[in-house]
Coordinates of C-alpha atoms in Angstrom, one line a residue:
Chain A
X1 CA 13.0 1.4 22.4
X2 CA 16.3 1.1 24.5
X3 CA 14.3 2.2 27.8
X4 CA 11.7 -0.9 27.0
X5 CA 15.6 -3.5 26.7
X6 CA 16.7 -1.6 30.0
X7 CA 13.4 -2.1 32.3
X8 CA 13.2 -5.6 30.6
X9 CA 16.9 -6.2 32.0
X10 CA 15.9 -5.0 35.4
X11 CA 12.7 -6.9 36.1
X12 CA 14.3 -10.4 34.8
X13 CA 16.9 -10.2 37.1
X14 CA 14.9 -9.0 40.0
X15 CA 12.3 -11.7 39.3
X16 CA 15.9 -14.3 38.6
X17 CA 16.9 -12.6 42.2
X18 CA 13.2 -13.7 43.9
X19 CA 13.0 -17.1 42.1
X20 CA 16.4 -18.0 43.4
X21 CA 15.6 -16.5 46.8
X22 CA 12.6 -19.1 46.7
X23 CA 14.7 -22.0 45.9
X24 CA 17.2 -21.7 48.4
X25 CA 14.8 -20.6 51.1
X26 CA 13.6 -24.5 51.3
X27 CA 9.9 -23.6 51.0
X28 CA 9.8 -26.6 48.4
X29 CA 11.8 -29.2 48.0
X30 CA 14.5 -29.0 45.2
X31 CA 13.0 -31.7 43.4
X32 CA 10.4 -29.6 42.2
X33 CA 11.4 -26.0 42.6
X34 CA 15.3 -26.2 41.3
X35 CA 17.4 -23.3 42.2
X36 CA 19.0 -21.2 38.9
X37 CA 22.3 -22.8 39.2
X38 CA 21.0 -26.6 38.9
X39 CA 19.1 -25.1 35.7
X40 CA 22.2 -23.6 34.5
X41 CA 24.3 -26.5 35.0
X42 CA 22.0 -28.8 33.1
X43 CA 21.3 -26.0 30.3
X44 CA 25.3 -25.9 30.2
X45 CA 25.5 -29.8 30.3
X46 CA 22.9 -30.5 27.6
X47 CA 24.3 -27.4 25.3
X48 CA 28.1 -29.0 25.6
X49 CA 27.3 -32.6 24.7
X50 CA 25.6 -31.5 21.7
X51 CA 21.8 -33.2 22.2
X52 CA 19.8 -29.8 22.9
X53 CA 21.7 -28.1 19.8
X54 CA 20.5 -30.9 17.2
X55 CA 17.4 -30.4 19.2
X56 CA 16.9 -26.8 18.3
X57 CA 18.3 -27.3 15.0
X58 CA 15.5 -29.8 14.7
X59 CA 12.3 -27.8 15.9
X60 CA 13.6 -24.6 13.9
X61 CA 14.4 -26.3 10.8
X62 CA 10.9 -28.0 10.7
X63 CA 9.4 -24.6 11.6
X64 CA 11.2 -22.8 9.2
X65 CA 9.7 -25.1 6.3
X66 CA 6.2 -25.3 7.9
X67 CA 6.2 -21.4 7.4
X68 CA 8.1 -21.2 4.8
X69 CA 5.4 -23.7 3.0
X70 CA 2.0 -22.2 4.5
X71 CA 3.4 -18.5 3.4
X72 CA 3.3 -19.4 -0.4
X73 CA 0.6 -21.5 0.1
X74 CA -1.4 -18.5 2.0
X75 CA 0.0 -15.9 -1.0
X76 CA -1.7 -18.2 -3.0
X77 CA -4.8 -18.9 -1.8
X78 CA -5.2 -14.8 -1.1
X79 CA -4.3 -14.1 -4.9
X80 CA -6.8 -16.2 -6.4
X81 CA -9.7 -15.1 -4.0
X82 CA -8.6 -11.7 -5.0
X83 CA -8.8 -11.9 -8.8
X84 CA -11.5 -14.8 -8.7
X85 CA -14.6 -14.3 -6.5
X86 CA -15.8 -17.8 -6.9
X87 CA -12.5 -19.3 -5.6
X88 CA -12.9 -16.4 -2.7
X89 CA -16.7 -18.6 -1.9
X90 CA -14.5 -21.9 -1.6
X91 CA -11.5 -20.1 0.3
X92 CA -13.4 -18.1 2.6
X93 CA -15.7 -21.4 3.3
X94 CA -12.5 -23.8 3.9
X95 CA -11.5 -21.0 6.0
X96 CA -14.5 -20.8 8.0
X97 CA -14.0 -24.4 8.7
X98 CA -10.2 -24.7 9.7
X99 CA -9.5 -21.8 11.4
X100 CA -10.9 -22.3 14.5
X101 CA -9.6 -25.6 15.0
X102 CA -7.1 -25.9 17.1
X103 CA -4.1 -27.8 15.6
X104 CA -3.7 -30.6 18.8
X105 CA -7.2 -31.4 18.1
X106 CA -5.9 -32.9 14.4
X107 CA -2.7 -34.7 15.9
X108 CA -4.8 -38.0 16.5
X109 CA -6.0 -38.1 13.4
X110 CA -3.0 -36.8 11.8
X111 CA -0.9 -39.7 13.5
X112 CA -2.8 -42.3 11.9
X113 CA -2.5 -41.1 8.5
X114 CA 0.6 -39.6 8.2
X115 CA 2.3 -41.7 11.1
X116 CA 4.7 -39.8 13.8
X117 CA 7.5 -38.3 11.4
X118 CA 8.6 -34.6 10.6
X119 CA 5.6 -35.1 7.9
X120 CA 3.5 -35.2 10.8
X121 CA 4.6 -32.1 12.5
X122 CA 4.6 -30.4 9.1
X123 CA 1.3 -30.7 8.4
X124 CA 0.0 -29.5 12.2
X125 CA 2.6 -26.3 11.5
X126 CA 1.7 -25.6 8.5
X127 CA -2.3 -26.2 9.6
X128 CA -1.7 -23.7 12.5
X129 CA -0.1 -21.1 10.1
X130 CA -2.1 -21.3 6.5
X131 CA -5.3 -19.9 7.7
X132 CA -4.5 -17.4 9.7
X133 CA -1.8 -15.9 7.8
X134 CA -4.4 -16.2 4.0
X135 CA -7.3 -14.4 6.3
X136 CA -4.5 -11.4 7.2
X137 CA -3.7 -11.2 3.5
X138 CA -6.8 -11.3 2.1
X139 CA -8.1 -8.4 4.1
X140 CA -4.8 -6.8 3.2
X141 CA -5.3 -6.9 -0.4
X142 CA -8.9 -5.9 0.0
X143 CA -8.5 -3.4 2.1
X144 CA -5.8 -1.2 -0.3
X145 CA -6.7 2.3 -1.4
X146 CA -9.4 2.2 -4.4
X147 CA -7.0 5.1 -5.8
X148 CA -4.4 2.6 -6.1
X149 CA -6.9 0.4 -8.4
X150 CA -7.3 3.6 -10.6
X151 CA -3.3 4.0 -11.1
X152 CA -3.0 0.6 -11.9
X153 CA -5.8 1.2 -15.0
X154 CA -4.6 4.4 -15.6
X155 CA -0.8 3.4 -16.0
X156 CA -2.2 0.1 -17.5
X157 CA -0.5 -2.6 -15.1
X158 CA -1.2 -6.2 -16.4
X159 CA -2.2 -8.0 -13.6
X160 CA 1.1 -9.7 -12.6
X161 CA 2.3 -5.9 -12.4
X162 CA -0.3 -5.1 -10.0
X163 CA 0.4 -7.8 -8.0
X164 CA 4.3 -7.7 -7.3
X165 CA 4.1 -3.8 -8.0
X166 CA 0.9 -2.6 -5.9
X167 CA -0.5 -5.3 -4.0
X168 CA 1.7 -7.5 -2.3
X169 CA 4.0 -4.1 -0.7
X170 CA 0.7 -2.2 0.0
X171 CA -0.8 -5.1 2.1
X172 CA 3.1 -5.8 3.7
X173 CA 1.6 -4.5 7.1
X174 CA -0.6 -6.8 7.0
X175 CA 1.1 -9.5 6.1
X176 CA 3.6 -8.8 8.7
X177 CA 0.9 -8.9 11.6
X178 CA -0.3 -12.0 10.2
X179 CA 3.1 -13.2 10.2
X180 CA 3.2 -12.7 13.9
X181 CA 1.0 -14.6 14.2
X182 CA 1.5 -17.3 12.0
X183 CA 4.6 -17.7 14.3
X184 CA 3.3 -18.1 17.8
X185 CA 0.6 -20.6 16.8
X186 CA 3.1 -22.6 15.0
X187 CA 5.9 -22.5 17.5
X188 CA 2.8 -23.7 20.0
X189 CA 1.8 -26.3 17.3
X190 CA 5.4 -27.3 17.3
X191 CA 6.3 -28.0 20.8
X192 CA 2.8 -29.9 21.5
X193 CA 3.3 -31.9 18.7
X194 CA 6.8 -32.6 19.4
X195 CA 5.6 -34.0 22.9
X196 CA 3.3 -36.2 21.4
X197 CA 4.8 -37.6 18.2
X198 CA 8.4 -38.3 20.2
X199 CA 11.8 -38.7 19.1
X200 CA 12.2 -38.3 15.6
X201 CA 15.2 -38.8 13.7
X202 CA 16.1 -40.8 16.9
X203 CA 16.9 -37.2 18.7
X204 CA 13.3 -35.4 18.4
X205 CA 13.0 -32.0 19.0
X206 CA 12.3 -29.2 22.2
X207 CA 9.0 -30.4 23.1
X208 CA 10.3 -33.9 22.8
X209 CA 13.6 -32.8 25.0
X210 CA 11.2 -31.4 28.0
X211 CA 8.8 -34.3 27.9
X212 CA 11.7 -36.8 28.1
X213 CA 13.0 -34.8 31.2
X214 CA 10.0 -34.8 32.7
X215 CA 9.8 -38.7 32.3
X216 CA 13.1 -39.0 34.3
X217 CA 12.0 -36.2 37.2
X218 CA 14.5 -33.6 36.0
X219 CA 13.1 -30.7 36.5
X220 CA 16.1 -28.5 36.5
X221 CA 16.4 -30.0 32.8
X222 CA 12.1 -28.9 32.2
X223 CA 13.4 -25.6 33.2
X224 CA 16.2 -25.4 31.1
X225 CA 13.9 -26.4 28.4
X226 CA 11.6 -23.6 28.9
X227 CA 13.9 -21.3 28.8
X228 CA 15.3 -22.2 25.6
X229 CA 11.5 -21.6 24.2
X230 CA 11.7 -18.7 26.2
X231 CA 14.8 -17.1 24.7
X232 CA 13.6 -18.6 20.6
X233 CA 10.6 -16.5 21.5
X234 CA 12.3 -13.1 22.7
X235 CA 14.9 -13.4 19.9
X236 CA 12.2 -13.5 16.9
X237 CA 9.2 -11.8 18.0
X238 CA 12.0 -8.6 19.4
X239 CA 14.8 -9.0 16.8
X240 CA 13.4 -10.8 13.6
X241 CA 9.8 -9.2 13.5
X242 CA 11.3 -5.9 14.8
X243 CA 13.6 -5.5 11.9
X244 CA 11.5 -6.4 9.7
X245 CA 9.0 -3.7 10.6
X246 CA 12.1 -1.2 10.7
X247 CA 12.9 -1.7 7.2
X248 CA 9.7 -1.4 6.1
X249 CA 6.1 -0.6 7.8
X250 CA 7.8 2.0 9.9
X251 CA 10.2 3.2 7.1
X252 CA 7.2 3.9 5.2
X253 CA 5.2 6.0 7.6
X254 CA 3.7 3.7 10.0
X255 CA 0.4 1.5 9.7
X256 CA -2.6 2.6 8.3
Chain B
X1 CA -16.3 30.4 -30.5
X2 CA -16.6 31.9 -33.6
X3 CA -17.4 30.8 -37.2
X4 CA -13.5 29.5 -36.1
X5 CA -13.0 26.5 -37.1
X6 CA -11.5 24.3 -33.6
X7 CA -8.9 21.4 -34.5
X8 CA -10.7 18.9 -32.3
X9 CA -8.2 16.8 -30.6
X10 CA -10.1 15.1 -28.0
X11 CA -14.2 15.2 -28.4
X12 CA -17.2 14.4 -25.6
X13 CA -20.2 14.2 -27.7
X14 CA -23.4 13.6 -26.2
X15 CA -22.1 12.2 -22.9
X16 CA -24.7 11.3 -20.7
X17 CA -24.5 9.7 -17.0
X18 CA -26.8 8.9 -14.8
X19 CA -26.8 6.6 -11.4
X20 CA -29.8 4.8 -10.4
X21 CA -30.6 4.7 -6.5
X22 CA -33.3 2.8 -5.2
X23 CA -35.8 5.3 -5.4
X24 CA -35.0 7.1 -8.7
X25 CA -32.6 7.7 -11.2
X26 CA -30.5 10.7 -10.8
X27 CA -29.1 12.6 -14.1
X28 CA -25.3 13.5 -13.8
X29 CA -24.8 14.5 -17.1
X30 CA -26.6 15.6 -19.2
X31 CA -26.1 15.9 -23.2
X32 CA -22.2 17.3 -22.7
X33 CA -20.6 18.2 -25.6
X34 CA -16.9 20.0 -25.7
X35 CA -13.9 19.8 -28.1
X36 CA -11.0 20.3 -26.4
X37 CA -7.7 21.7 -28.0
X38 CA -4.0 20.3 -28.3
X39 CA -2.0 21.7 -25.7
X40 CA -4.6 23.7 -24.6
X41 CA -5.1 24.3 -20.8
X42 CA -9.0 23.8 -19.9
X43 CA -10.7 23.9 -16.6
X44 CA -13.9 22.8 -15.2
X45 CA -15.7 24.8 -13.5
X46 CA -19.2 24.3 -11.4
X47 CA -20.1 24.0 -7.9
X48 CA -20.2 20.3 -6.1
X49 CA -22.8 17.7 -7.7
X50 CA -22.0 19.1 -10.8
X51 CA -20.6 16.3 -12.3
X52 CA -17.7 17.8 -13.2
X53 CA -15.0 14.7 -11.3
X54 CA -17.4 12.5 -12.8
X55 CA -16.9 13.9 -16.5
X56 CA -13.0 13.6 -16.1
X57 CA -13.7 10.2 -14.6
X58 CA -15.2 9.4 -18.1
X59 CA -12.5 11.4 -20.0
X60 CA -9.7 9.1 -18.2
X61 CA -11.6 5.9 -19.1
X62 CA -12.2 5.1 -15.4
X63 CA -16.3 5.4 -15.7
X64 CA -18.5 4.2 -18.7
X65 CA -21.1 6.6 -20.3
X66 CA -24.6 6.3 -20.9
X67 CA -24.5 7.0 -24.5
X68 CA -22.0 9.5 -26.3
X69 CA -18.7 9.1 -27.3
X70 CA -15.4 10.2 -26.4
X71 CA -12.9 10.8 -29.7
X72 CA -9.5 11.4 -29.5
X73 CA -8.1 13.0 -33.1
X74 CA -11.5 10.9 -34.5
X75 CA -10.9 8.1 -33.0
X76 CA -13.2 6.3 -30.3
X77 CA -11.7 5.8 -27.0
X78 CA -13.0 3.3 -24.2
X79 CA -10.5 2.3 -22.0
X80 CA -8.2 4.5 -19.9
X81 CA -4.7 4.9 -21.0
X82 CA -1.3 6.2 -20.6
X83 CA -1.9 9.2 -23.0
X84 CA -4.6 10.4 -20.7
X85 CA -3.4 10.5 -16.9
X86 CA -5.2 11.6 -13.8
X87 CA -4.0 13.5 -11.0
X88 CA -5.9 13.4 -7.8
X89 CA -6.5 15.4 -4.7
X90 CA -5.7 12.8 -2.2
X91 CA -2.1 12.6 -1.3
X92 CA -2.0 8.5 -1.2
X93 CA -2.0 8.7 -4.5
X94 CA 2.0 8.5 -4.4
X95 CA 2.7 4.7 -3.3
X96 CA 4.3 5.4 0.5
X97 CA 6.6 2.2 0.2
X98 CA 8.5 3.6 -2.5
X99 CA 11.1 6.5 -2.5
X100 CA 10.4 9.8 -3.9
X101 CA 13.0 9.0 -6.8
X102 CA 11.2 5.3 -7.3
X103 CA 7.7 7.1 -7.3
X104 CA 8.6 8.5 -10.8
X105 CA 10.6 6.0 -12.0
X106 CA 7.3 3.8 -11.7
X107 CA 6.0 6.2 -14.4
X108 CA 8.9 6.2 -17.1
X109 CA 9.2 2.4 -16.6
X110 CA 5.6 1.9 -17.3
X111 CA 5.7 4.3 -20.0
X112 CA 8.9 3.1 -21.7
X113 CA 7.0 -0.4 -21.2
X114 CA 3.8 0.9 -22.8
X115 CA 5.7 2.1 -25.8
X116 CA 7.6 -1.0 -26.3
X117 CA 11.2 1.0 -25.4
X118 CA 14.0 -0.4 -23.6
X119 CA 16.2 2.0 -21.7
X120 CA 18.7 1.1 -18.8
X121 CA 18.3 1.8 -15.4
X122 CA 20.4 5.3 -15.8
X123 CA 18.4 6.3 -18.2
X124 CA 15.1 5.4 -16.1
X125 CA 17.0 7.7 -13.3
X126 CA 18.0 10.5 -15.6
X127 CA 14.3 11.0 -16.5
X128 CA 12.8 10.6 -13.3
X129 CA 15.5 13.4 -12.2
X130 CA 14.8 15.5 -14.6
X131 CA 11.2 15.7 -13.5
X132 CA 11.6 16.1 -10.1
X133 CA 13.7 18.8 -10.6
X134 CA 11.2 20.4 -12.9
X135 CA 9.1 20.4 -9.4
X136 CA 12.1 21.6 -7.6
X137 CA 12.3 18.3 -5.3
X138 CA 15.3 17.0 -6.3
X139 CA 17.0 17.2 -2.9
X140 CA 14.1 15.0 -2.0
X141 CA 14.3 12.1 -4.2
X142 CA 15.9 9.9 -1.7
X143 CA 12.8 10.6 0.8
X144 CA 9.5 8.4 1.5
X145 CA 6.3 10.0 0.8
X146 CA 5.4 10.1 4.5
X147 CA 8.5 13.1 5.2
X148 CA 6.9 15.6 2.6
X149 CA 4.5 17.9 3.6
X150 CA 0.9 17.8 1.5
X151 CA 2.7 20.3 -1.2
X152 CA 5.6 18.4 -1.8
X153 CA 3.5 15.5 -2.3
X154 CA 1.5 16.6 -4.8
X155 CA 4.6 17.8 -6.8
X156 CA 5.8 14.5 -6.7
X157 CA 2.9 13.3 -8.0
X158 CA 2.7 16.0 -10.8
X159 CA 6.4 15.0 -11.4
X160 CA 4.9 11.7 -11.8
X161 CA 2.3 12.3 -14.2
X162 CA 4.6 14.8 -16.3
X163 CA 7.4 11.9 -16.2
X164 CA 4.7 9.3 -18.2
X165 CA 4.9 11.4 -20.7
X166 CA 1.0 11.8 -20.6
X167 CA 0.0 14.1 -24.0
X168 CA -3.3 14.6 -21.4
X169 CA -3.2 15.3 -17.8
X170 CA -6.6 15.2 -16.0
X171 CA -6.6 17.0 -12.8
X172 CA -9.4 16.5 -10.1
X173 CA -9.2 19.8 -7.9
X174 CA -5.5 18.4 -7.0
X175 CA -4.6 21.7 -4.9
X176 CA -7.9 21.0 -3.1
X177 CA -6.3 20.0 0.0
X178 CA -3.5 22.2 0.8
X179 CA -3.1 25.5 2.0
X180 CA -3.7 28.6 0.4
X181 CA -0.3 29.8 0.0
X182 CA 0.8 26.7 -1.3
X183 CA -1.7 26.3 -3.6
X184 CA -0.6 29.8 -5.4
X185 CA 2.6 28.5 -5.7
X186 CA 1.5 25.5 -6.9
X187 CA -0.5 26.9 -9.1
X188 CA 2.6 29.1 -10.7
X189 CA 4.7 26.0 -10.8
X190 CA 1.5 24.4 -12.9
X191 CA 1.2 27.4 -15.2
X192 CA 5.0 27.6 -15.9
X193 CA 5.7 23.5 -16.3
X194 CA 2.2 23.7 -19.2
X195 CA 4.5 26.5 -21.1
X196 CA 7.6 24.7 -20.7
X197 CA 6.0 21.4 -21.6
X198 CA 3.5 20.4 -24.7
X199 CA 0.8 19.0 -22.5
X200 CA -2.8 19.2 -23.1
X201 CA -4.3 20.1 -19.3
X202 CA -7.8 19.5 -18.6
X203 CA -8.3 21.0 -14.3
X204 CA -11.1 20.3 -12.4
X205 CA -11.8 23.0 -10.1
X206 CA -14.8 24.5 -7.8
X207 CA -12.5 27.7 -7.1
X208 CA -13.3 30.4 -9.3
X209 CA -9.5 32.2 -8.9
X210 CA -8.1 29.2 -9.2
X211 CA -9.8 28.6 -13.0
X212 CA -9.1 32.2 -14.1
X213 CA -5.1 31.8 -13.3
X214 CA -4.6 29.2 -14.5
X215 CA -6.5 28.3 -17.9
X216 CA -7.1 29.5 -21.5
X217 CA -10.7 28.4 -21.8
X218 CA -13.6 28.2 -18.6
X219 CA -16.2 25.6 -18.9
X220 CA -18.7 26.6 -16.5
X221 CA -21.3 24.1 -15.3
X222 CA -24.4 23.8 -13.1
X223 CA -26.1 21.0 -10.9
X224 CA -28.9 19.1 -11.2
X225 CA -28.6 18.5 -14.2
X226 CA -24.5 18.8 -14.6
X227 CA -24.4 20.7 -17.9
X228 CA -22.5 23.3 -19.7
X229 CA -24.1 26.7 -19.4
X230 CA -21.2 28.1 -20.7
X231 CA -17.3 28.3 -22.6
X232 CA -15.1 31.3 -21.6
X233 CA -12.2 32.2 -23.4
X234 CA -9.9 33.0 -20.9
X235 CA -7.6 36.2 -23.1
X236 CA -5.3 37.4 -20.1
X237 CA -1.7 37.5 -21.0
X238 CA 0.3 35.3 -18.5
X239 CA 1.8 35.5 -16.0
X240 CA -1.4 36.4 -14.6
X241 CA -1.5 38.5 -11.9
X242 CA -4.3 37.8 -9.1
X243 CA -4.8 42.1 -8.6
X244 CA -5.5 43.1 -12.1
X245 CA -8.3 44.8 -12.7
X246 CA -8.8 42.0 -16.1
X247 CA -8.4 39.2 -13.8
X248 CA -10.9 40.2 -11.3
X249 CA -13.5 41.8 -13.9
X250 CA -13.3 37.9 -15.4
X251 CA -14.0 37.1 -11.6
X252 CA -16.9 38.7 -11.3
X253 CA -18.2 37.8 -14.4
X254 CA -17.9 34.0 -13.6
X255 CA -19.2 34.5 -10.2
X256 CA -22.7 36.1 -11.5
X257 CA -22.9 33.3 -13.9
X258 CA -22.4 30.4 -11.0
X259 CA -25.2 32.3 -9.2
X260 CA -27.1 32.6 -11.9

């Protein structure tokens, strides 16, 4: 684990060392190929003043309910297929249907329904995340040991028992992959809708920050936006997800 | 059995099972009849396709019959139940996201819950302890399934049945899979916990040793059909011992009859 941080380390800043290299060497113009210390000095700028912060606050707030919304609303859709096969027909058919579709194919049609608001973005998160993350359950909670069907019986667990007791911990793995996930379709979900619904609340979000740069030709500040992104990314997918799987798929022996 | 007359705690009478398969129906059991004692340890004996899992599986209330009955103290039973708990051969049986300590607490809760009894989380604890230690794991409780070796697992898991407070533990070859050394301690430990405890026992087992150690009474079936052929009364004193000249006369004995 420590060795995968350290050769991480080492290859950013050799490929830092090579990008910078490129940038001062004059092969492109700085226009379009800013060196690292423009990008700093608008990631600093934009930080300081406040905008980018809101920003953030903005797209990970609206994430955070968009999955916070589609997790309950998976749970539920996986527990009733479980316990009911004819809601499993409907679920696994509205499944069939809305999973493949990508969430930017909606945004049109969402826009003229729900207009260009957080609403909006909600709905394409929350899209991106539902299906994907109710398939992952349900083949978590159908793919539990039969001998854990035969305790429940035996030790006669009503069926709420079974659920918080024996279901929902033995399909955790899986609902932790599905998790995963969930989360890079909806941070992609996010940002593309963020570019195309605009400034909301007057300030917008990320995508919304790196679009507007782009409008004005600041590239250094398009950089500095992808590398916010960048960091969001490495910070939950190695830290967040990480721990979670610490404290419990890997406490308890590993996948099966 | 004698002009005796048997206290019938728990009675199979006329237990029939049979699965269909495309091509024909295939007879399980057939015509099984047994009364089974308080607190008496039984085993099960027959050689695979018997039907012998298959009869516990209808004991515990996990398979329906095709006709027959099952009566416990004259009464008909049809659904499985706390007073009848099954231990089974495969070590995922303990749940792997729970402690060793939680793993039996999950049994006195549900029992205490079954029985309509409220006791506090010390007392849950106390009782949970108490079995483990009765398996000699208490040094473990604070471990996940996954750190025990096969052994330890399946003392855990007796722990957990014994901690239910089960008046009937059904056992499906649960030494099956471990090795022979631990299985003869395991078996001790199984012997010694039925003296200590007022448990009726009712062991599955295709190992012939493994019956005469540990039980009072040998039901010995055959295949195709699975039917009794016949009920020995197992007199040995215990502790048993594996190299007595008793123990392996009642060997042989059971062996001819298996071949028979």
């Amino acid at each position: 684990m420590k060795s995968k941080y350290k050769q991480r380390f080492f290859w950013g800043i050799l490929l830092a060392f090579i990008w910078q290299l490129t940038a001062v060497s004059g092969i492109f113009s700085e226009l379009i190929f800013p060196g690292l210390d423009q990008i700093s000095i608008v990631l600093f700028k934009s930080l300081q003043d406040g905008t980018l912060i809101k920003q953030i606050a903005f797209s990970l707030s609206v994430i955070a309910q968009g999955l916070f919304l589609a997790t309950i609303m998976a749970l539920l859709f996986a527990l009733t297929a479980y316990f009911s096969s004819t809601a499993a027909g409907l679920i696994d058919t509205l499944t069939a249907l809305a999973h493949p579709l990508p969430g930017i194919a909606l945004m049109p049609l969402i826009l003229i329904w729900f207009g260009s608001g957080r609403m909006a973005i909600l709905i394409v998160i929350i899209h991106s995340v539902l299906w994907p993350l109710s398939l992952n359950l349900s083949t978590g909670f159908n793919s539990i040991p039969d001998i854990y069907t035969l305790i429940a019986k035996n030790y006669r667990l009503n069926k709420f028992e079974f659920m918080y007791k024996i279901l929902i911990p033995a399909s955790l793995p899986y609902f932790i992959s599905g998790l995963k996930i969930a989360w890079a379709r909806s941070w992609r979900a996010l940002i593309s809708a963020e570019m195309l619904f605009g400034a909301i609340n007057s300030l917008g979000g990320l995508g919304w920050y790196i679009f507007q740069r782009r409008v004005f030709f600041d590239l250094p500040g398009v950089f500095a936006g992808i590398i916010v992104i960048i960091m969001i990314g490495i910070v939950v997918e190695d830290f967040i997800f990480a721990k979670l799987e610490n404290k419990t798929v890997k406490k308890w022996g590993g996948l099966k | 059995m004698g002009g005796l007359k048997m206290s019938s705690y728990l009675e199979l009478k006329n237990i029939n099972k049979s699965f269909e398969t495309e091509k024909e129906k295939k007879i399980v059991l057939a015509d099984i009849n047994l009364k089974i004692r308080e607190n008496e340890f039984l085993t099960i004996l027959g050689p695979s396709g018997c039907g012998k899992s298959t009869l516990l599986k209808i004991i515990a209330g996990f398979s329906k019959t095709d006709g027959g009955k099952l009566l416990k103290k004259g009464k008909t039973i049809k659904e499985a139940g706390m007073d009848r708990l099954m231990l089974f051969q495969d070590f995922e049986q303990l749940f792997p996201w729970q402690k060793v300590i939680n793993n039996v607490e999950f049994a006195v809760k549900q029992a205490a819950k079954n029985k309509k009894l409220k006791l506090s989380s010390v007392q849950i604890k106390e009782r949970a302890l108490k079995y483990l230690k009765q398996v000699k794991l208490r040094d473990y409780q604070n471990y996940y399934p996954h750190q025990l070796s096969g052994g330890m697992k399946q003392r855990v898991a007796l722990a957990r049945t014994l901690a239910a407070e089960a008046e009937i533990m059904l056992m499906d070859e649960p030494f099956g899979s471990v090795d022979s050394q631990t299985r003869q301690e395991l078996q001790q430990l199984l012997v010694q916990l039925w003296q200590e405890e007022n448990r009726t026992i009712i062991f599955v087992t295709h190992d012939i040793r493994e019956a005469v150690f540990l039980s009072q009474r040998i039901i010995v079936m055959k295949n195709e059909p699975g039917q009794i052929i016949n009920i020995v009364e197992n007199k040995l004193p215990y502790p048993r011992k594996r190299s007595s000249r008793n123990f392996n006369h009642l060997f042989e004995e059971l062996q001819s009859q298996l071949h028979s």
